[in-house]
GROMACS .gro file of C-alpha atoms in nm:
model
  354
    1MET     CA    1  14.084   8.819   4.268
    2LYS     CA    2  13.802   9.078   4.264
    3LYS     CA    3  14.102   9.353   4.350
    4PHE     CA    4  14.268   9.226   4.020
    5TRP     CA    5  13.954   9.241   3.793
    6HIS     CA    6  13.914   9.590   3.887
    7VAL     CA    7  14.245   9.685   3.760
    8VAL     CA    8  14.218   9.491   3.453
    9ARG     CA    9  13.928   9.682   3.377
   10HIS     CA   10  14.053  10.003   3.420
   11VAL     CA   11  14.360   9.889   3.225
   12LEU     CA   12  14.126   9.779   2.944
   13GLY     CA   13  13.947  10.089   2.984
   14PHE     CA   14  14.249  10.333   2.891
   15ILE     CA   15  14.343  10.129   2.627
   16ALA     CA   16  14.028  10.188   2.502
   17ILE     CA   17  14.064  10.552   2.515
   18VAL     CA   18  14.396  10.552   2.343
   19ALA     CA   19  14.246  10.336   2.095
   20ALA     CA   20  13.914  10.539   2.030
   21LEU     CA   21  14.185  10.858   2.009
   22CYS     CA   22  14.416  10.671   1.720
   23ALA     CA   23  14.109  10.542   1.548
   24SER     CA   24  13.973  10.930   1.526
   25TRP     CA   25  14.272  11.066   1.433
   26TRP     CA   26  14.333  10.816   1.153
   27ALA     CA   27  14.010  10.870   1.031
   28ALA     CA   28  14.069  11.246   1.002
   29TYR     CA   29  14.379  11.169   0.848
   30TYR     CA   30  14.237  11.003   0.545
   31LEU     CA   31  13.899  11.186   0.539
   32THR     CA   32  14.089  11.518   0.515
   33GLU     CA   33  14.337  11.374   0.264
   34TYR     CA   34  14.079  11.260   0.073
   35VAL     CA   35  13.897  11.575   0.036
   36TYR     CA   36  14.250  11.753  -0.045
   37ARG     CA   37  14.292  11.526  -0.364
   38LYS     CA   38  13.890  11.550  -0.454
   39PHE     CA   39  13.894  11.884  -0.513
   40ASP     CA   40  14.262  11.991  -0.515
   41ILE     CA   41  14.292  12.153  -0.214
   42GLN     CA   42  14.641  12.316  -0.152
   43LEU     CA   43  14.709  12.431   0.251
   44ALA     CA   44  15.029  12.461   0.429
   45ASP     CA   45  15.126  12.165   0.655
   46TYR     CA   46  15.060  12.344   0.965
   47PHE     CA   47  14.673  12.423   0.860
   48ARG     CA   48  14.659  12.090   0.732
   49GLN     CA   49  14.770  11.920   1.068
   50VAL     CA   50  14.516  12.192   1.240
   51LEU     CA   51  14.232  12.083   1.048
   52THR     CA   52  14.316  11.700   1.068
   53GLY     CA   53  14.354  11.778   1.467
   54LEU     CA   54  13.986  11.965   1.479
   55VAL     CA   55  13.800  11.685   1.266
   56GLY     CA   56  13.968  11.409   1.476
   57ILE     CA   57  13.806  11.590   1.800
   58PHE     CA   58  13.508  11.622   1.620
   59LEU     CA   59  13.496  11.234   1.528
   60LEU     CA   60  13.578  11.179   1.882
   61GLY     CA   61  13.312  11.350   2.014
   62ALA     CA   62  13.048  11.184   1.779
   63VAL     CA   63  13.172  10.847   1.876
   64ALA     CA   64  13.134  10.934   2.258
   65ASN     CA   65  12.804  11.074   2.218
   66ILE     CA   66  12.675  10.741   2.046
   67ILE     CA   67  12.815  10.557   2.290
   68GLY     CA   68  12.672  10.789   2.592
   69ARG     CA   69  12.324  10.759   2.415
   70LEU     CA   70  12.340  10.404   2.398
   71PHE     CA   71  12.421  10.364   2.754
   72HIS     CA   72  12.274  10.685   2.922
   73PRO     CA   73  11.938  10.548   2.939
   74LYS     CA   74  11.983  10.274   3.134
   75ARG     CA   75  12.205  10.490   3.414
   76MET     CA   76  11.931  10.726   3.398
   77ARG     CA   77  11.651  10.474   3.457
   78GLY     CA   78  11.872  10.384   3.763
   79ILE     CA   79  11.860  10.775   3.870
   80HIS     CA   80  11.529  10.796   3.887
   81MET     CA   81  11.445  10.498   4.042
   82LEU     CA   82  11.654  10.631   4.330
   83LEU     CA   83  11.464  10.944   4.314
   84ASP     CA   84  11.133  10.768   4.337
   85ALA     CA   85  11.258  10.562   4.611
   86ILE     CA   86  11.330  10.881   4.783
   87ARG     CA   87  10.978  11.058   4.751
   88ARG     CA   88  10.826  10.766   4.847
   89ILE     CA   89  11.041  10.760   5.167
   90SER     CA   90  10.940  11.115   5.216
   91LYS     CA   91  10.619  11.028   5.185
   92GLY     CA   92  10.615  10.761   5.465
   93ASP     CA   93  10.622  10.432   5.212
   94TYR     CA   94  10.911  10.238   5.343
   95ASN     CA   95  10.812   9.941   5.113
   96ILE     CA   96  11.099   9.970   4.904
   97ASN     CA   97  11.326   9.705   4.777
   98LEU     CA   98  11.565   9.859   4.450
   99ASN     CA   99  11.743   9.615   4.241
  100ILE     CA  100  11.952   9.824   3.989
  101GLN     CA  101  12.124   9.577   3.735
  102GLY     CA  102  12.524   9.642   3.646
  103ASP     CA  103  12.848   9.700   3.843
  104GLU     CA  104  12.821   9.602   4.206
  105ASP     CA  105  13.104   9.895   4.239
  106HIS     CA  106  12.928  10.141   4.093
  107PRO     CA  107  12.832  10.424   4.338
  108ILE     CA  108  12.491  10.426   4.194
  109ASN     CA  109  12.397  10.047   4.305
  110ALA     CA  110  12.579  10.176   4.662
  111LEU     CA  111  12.365  10.449   4.674
  112ALA     CA  112  12.050  10.171   4.602
  113HIS     CA  113  12.196   9.962   4.874
  114SER     CA  114  12.186  10.218   5.134
  115ILE     CA  115  11.851  10.331   5.048
  116ASN     CA  116  11.735   9.972   5.107
  117ASN     CA  117  11.895   9.947   5.397
  118MET     CA  118  11.742  10.301   5.536
  119ALA     CA  119  11.389  10.200   5.425
  120VAL     CA  120  11.432   9.868   5.630
  121GLU     CA  121  11.518  10.071   5.928
  122LEU     CA  122  11.274  10.366   5.888
  123GLY     CA  123  11.021  10.110   5.890
  124GLN     CA  124  11.097   9.926   6.157
  125MET     CA  125  11.122  10.253   6.364
  126GLU     CA  126  10.784  10.347   6.226
  127GLN     CA  127  10.624   9.983   6.360
  128MET     CA  128  10.794  10.070   6.693
  129ARG     CA  129  10.658  10.427   6.705
  130GLN     CA  130  10.311  10.289   6.633
  131GLU     CA  131  10.336   9.977   6.883
  132PHE     CA  132  10.434  10.256   7.152
  133ILE     CA  133  10.181  10.510   7.072
  134SER     CA  134   9.914  10.239   7.085
  135ASN     CA  135  10.058  10.049   7.404
  136VAL     CA  136  10.066  10.427   7.572
  137SER     CA  137   9.732  10.494   7.472
  138HIS     CA  138   9.617  10.154   7.640
  139GLU     CA  139   9.776  10.214   7.961
  140ILE     CA  140   9.635  10.544   7.994
  141GLN     CA  141   9.272  10.442   7.876
  142SER     CA  142   9.241  10.185   8.171
  143PRO     CA  143   9.278  10.359   8.464
  144LEU     CA  144   9.073  10.706   8.297
  145THR     CA  145   8.818  10.471   8.231
  146SER     CA  146   8.822  10.359   8.597
  147ILE     CA  147   8.843  10.688   8.703
  148SER     CA  148   8.584  10.819   8.496
  149GLY     CA  149   8.336  10.503   8.597
  150PHE     CA  150   8.368  10.573   8.990
  151ALA     CA  151   8.347  10.957   8.961
  152ARG     CA  152   7.999  10.900   8.762
  153ALA     CA  153   7.904  10.636   9.076
  154LEU     CA  154   7.991  10.900   9.323
  155GLN     CA  155   7.715  11.106   9.202
  156ASN     CA  156   7.464  10.855   9.307
  157GLU     CA  157   7.357  11.009   9.632
  158ARG     CA  158   7.186  10.698   9.778
  159LEU     CA  159   7.587  10.560   9.837
  160GLY     CA  160   7.715  10.454  10.189
  161PRO     CA  161   8.000  10.609  10.365
  162GLU     CA  162   8.181  10.285  10.293
  163GLU     CA  163   8.110  10.268   9.971
  164ARG     CA  164   8.184  10.601   9.880
  165ALA     CA  165   8.543  10.553  10.049
  166HIS     CA  166   8.596  10.273   9.862
  167TYR     CA  167   8.524  10.442   9.546
  168LEU     CA  168   8.784  10.738   9.622
  169GLY     CA  169   9.029  10.453   9.709
  170ILE     CA  170   9.012  10.322   9.367
  171ILE     CA  171   9.033  10.647   9.204
  172GLU     CA  172   9.324  10.787   9.441
  173ALA     CA  173   9.504  10.450   9.317
  174GLU     CA  174   9.419  10.471   8.927
  175SER     CA  175   9.543  10.851   8.957
  176LEU     CA  176   9.886  10.739   9.127
  177ARG     CA  177   9.920  10.478   8.851
  178LEU     CA  178   9.852  10.743   8.621
  179SER     CA  179  10.123  10.970   8.758
  180LYS     CA  180  10.347  10.681   8.800
  181LEU     CA  181  10.302  10.590   8.427
  182SER     CA  182  10.399  10.919   8.332
  183ASP     CA  183  10.700  10.955   8.557
  184ASN     CA  184  10.847  10.625   8.374
  185LEU     CA  185  10.756  10.776   8.054
  186LEU     CA  186  10.948  11.074   8.084
  187LYS     CA  187  11.248  10.889   8.235
  188LEU     CA  188  11.265  10.645   8.001
  189THR     CA  189  11.250  10.901   7.727
  190SER     CA  190  11.517  11.105   7.885
  191LEU     CA  191  11.788  10.810   7.935
  192GLU     CA  192  11.751  10.706   7.565
  193SER     CA  193  11.806  11.099   7.499
  194GLU     CA  194  12.194  11.204   7.481
  195HIS     CA  195  12.092  11.514   7.731
  196HIS     CA  196  12.048  11.291   8.043
  197PRO     CA  197  12.273  11.385   8.338
  198PHE     CA  198  12.552  11.137   8.393
  199ASP     CA  199  12.740  11.190   8.689
  200LYS     CA  200  12.968  10.905   8.776
  201LYS     CA  201  13.151  10.894   9.113
  202ALA     CA  202  13.337  10.658   9.334
  203PHE     CA  203  13.062  10.492   9.603
  204ARG     CA  204  13.039  10.198   9.787
  205LEU     CA  205  12.808   9.966   9.605
  206ASP     CA  206  12.710   9.735   9.947
  207LYS     CA  207  12.641  10.024  10.115
  208GLN     CA  208  12.391  10.119   9.861
  209LEU     CA  209  12.217   9.798   9.822
  210ARG     CA  210  12.212   9.748  10.203
  211SER     CA  211  12.029  10.109  10.221
  212ILE     CA  212  11.741  10.014   9.941
  213VAL     CA  213  11.686   9.691  10.133
  214LEU     CA  214  11.650   9.839  10.438
  215THR     CA  215  11.427  10.104  10.269
  216CYS     CA  216  11.219   9.851  10.157
  217GLU     CA  217  11.161   9.664  10.495
  218PRO     CA  218  10.791   9.793  10.503
  219GLN     CA  219  10.716   9.612  10.219
  220TRP     CA  220  10.873   9.257  10.284
  221LEU     CA  221  10.809   9.234  10.664
  222GLU     CA  222  10.392   9.323  10.600
  223LYS     CA  223  10.436   8.991  10.342
  224ASP     CA  224  10.617   8.833  10.640
  225ILE     CA  225  10.895   8.769  10.345
  226GLU     CA  226  11.249   8.625  10.509
  227MET     CA  227  11.528   8.895  10.322
  228ALA     CA  228  11.879   8.744  10.297
  229ALA     CA  229  12.157   8.981  10.205
  230SER     CA  230  12.520   8.896  10.143
  231LEU     CA  231  12.711   9.181  10.056
  232ALA     CA  232  13.100   9.239   9.992
  233ASP     CA  233  13.266   9.537  10.032
  234ILE     CA  234  13.295   9.695   9.660
  235THR     CA  235  13.337  10.043   9.545
  236ILE     CA  236  13.257  10.145   9.219
  237VAL     CA  237  13.245  10.440   8.965
  238ALA     CA  238  12.892  10.481   8.855
  239ASP     CA  239  12.603  10.713   8.850
  240GLU     CA  240  12.463  10.619   9.225
  241ASP     CA  241  12.109  10.778   9.141
  242LEU     CA  242  12.114  10.600   8.849
  243LEU     CA  243  12.194  10.249   8.960
  244SER     CA  244  11.958  10.309   9.307
  245GLN     CA  245  11.643  10.303   9.049
  246VAL     CA  246  11.777   9.988   8.951
  247TRP     CA  247  11.803   9.803   9.266
  248VAL     CA  248  11.458   9.955   9.407
  249ASN     CA  249  11.315   9.808   9.071
  250LEU     CA  250  11.419   9.471   9.111
  251LEU     CA  251  11.344   9.456   9.462
  252HIS     CA  252  11.033   9.588   9.408
  253ASN     CA  253  10.943   9.361   9.156
  254SER     CA  254  11.079   9.042   9.404
  255ILE     CA  255  10.861   9.153   9.632
  256LYS     CA  256  10.543   9.217   9.450
  257PHE     CA  257  10.548   8.857   9.307
  258THR     CA  258  10.692   8.674   9.599
  259PRO     CA  259  10.402   8.485   9.799
  260HIS     CA  260  10.361   8.546  10.150
  261ALA     CA  261  10.628   8.406  10.373
  262GLY     CA  262  10.864   8.365  10.101
  263THR     CA  263  11.233   8.485  10.061
  264ILE     CA  264  11.421   8.710   9.884
  265GLY     CA  265  11.814   8.685   9.840
  266VAL     CA  266  12.037   8.992   9.753
  267GLN     CA  267  12.431   8.900   9.691
  268LEU     CA  268  12.690   9.085   9.561
  269HIS     CA  269  13.055   8.981   9.512
  270ARG     CA  270  13.354   9.076   9.264
  271ARG     CA  271  13.436   8.865   8.944
  272ASP     CA  272  13.706   8.922   8.698
  273GLY     CA  273  13.734   9.268   8.775
  274GLU     CA  274  13.360   9.361   8.786
  275ALA     CA  275  13.072   9.364   9.034
  276VAL     CA  276  12.810   9.112   9.020
  277VAL     CA  277  12.447   9.144   9.187
  278ARG     CA  278  12.219   8.900   9.208
  279ILE     CA  279  11.877   8.915   9.332
  280SER     CA  280  11.642   8.619   9.349
  281ASP     CA  281  11.301   8.523   9.490
  282SER     CA  282  11.110   8.256   9.559
  283GLY     CA  283  10.825   8.409   9.377
  284ILE     CA  284  10.588   8.284   9.080
  285GLY     CA  285  10.829   8.303   8.837
  286ILE     CA  286  10.797   8.367   8.466
  287ALA     CA  287  10.780   8.101   8.172
  288ALA     CA  288  11.050   8.067   7.901
  289GLU     CA  289  10.896   8.170   7.631
  290ASP     CA  290  10.815   8.536   7.821
  291LEU     CA  291  11.197   8.562   7.975
  292GLU     CA  292  11.297   8.712   7.611
  293HIS     CA  293  11.032   8.990   7.603
  294ILE     CA  294  11.040   9.109   7.937
  295PHE     CA  295  11.300   9.383   7.907
  296GLU     CA  296  11.086   9.544   7.612
  297ARG     CA  297  10.855   9.832   7.700
  298PHE     CA  298  10.483   9.750   7.816
  299TYR     CA  299  10.547   9.371   7.785
  300LYS     CA  300  10.370   9.194   8.075
  301VAL     CA  301  10.392   8.838   8.148
  302ASP     CA  302  10.024   8.838   8.276
  303LYS     CA  303   9.833   9.120   8.188
  304SER     CA  304   9.565   9.089   8.453
  305ARG     CA  305   9.782   9.007   8.727
  306ASN     CA  306  10.015   9.325   8.642
  307HIS     CA  307   9.711   9.549   8.636
  308ARG     CA  308   9.573   9.398   8.992
  309LEU     CA  309   9.923   9.463   9.108
  310GLY     CA  310   9.971   9.826   8.944
  311GLY     CA  311  10.238   9.797   8.709
  312SER     CA  312  10.306   9.946   8.383
  313GLY     CA  313  10.562   9.746   8.194
  314LEU     CA  314  10.838   9.999   8.189
  315GLY     CA  315  11.007   9.930   8.532
  316LEU     CA  316  11.238   9.657   8.370
  317SER     CA  317  11.315   9.860   8.032
  318ILE     CA  318  11.418  10.146   8.260
  319VAL     CA  319  11.654   9.890   8.453
  320LYS     CA  320  11.822   9.750   8.112
  321LYS     CA  321  11.877  10.120   8.003
  322ILE     CA  322  12.058  10.202   8.309
  323VAL     CA  323  12.241   9.920   8.311
  324GLU     CA  324  12.353   9.958   7.958
  325MET     CA  325  12.459  10.321   8.022
  326HIS     CA  326  12.746  10.168   8.235
  327GLN     CA  327  12.842   9.908   7.987
  328GLY     CA  328  12.702   9.631   8.195
  329ARG     CA  329  12.494   9.364   8.136
  330ILE     CA  330  12.137   9.214   8.277
  331GLU     CA  331  12.079   8.849   8.283
  332VAL     CA  332  11.747   8.683   8.384
  333ALA     CA  333  11.681   8.331   8.484
  334SER     CA  334  11.337   8.169   8.609
  335THR     CA  335  11.113   7.880   8.689
  336PRO     CA  336  10.777   7.888   8.723
  337GLY     CA  337  10.620   7.847   9.058
  338GLU     CA  338  11.016   7.826   9.196
  339GLY     CA  339  11.111   8.194   9.179
  340THR     CA  340  11.330   8.415   8.945
  341VAL     CA  341  11.683   8.533   8.944
  342PHE     CA  342  11.816   8.888   8.810
  343THR     CA  343  12.149   8.885   8.768
  344VAL     CA  344  12.339   9.274   8.715
  345VAL     CA  345  12.672   9.273   8.600
  346LEU     CA  346  12.894   9.596   8.621
  347PRO     CA  347  13.232   9.736   8.525
  348ILE     CA  348  13.401   9.886   8.868
  349GLY     CA  349  13.575  10.104   8.691
  350ALA     CA  350  13.878  10.306   8.779
  351HIS     CA  351  13.871  10.547   9.088
  352PRO     CA  352  13.863  10.916   9.014
  353GLN     CA  353  14.141  11.125   9.159
  354PRO     CA  354  14.085  11.321   9.416
   0.00000   0.00000   0.00000
């Protein structure tokens, strides 16, 4: 129906133009004939027709000019509104909501809608940028405050060897936390850029998982955690180094939040042409209201607990980004006091030709 009225509007416009031409030439003809009779002017037929044509063109132009002056200010107001909106956006004001009256299909209205959408997206990006800067500043300020405070305390000559060693240990731990935060920020920034190396090749995913579980053995043995692994033989095509970061982050989180003598399970199986990795633990769990936010940058379920354990809130953001780079998905299910299950689903992919 919309297309039908669009065609009708164009047909009516064409008819209006033809009618205006006919009316102009009709008026020009009778006007020139009146002048000829009034002043008894005798001209050859050729010159009479030329003069009638010129008068007709003049009359048509005059009518078009009058119509243009009637509608031109309205369009110009719309253009000025667009220019003003662009100037405001360039100065950082994204509170834009253009509402130009008229034909919805007109290019000016389409441009106004595009500017409205652009302003909304830029406003969201600016809010995310400010939150990111605030979070980074907070995460950096905390260890710097500790380092500065304990460095001043070390200047006290009455400190004993044990206190001095304790303070130095805290300074070292906070320095390592700063270094890890910096590394994670650089990694996340690199992953989100279009220039991060992405080297996909075929490798045995079960062997990679088994190797990482064994690498983490000192951590889970220290807490007397029972580690159970069930790994099917699966070869996938992916970036081996990036996926290694995924499993290390998830396993470290499981070990970190699983109490003494708890259990952790690592399972790998094939499902509908995909590799499914399931990492479960009997840890403290995550509340339902926190589950939808855990992959956000710097989000911490319990800020005091994460600070004590040295978390920065970036590990799961990195995990999610790497999984998405592989066209995979990650899911989480948890019950407070019972444990958490992370499920990573990855496309197996075609094996590269030798």
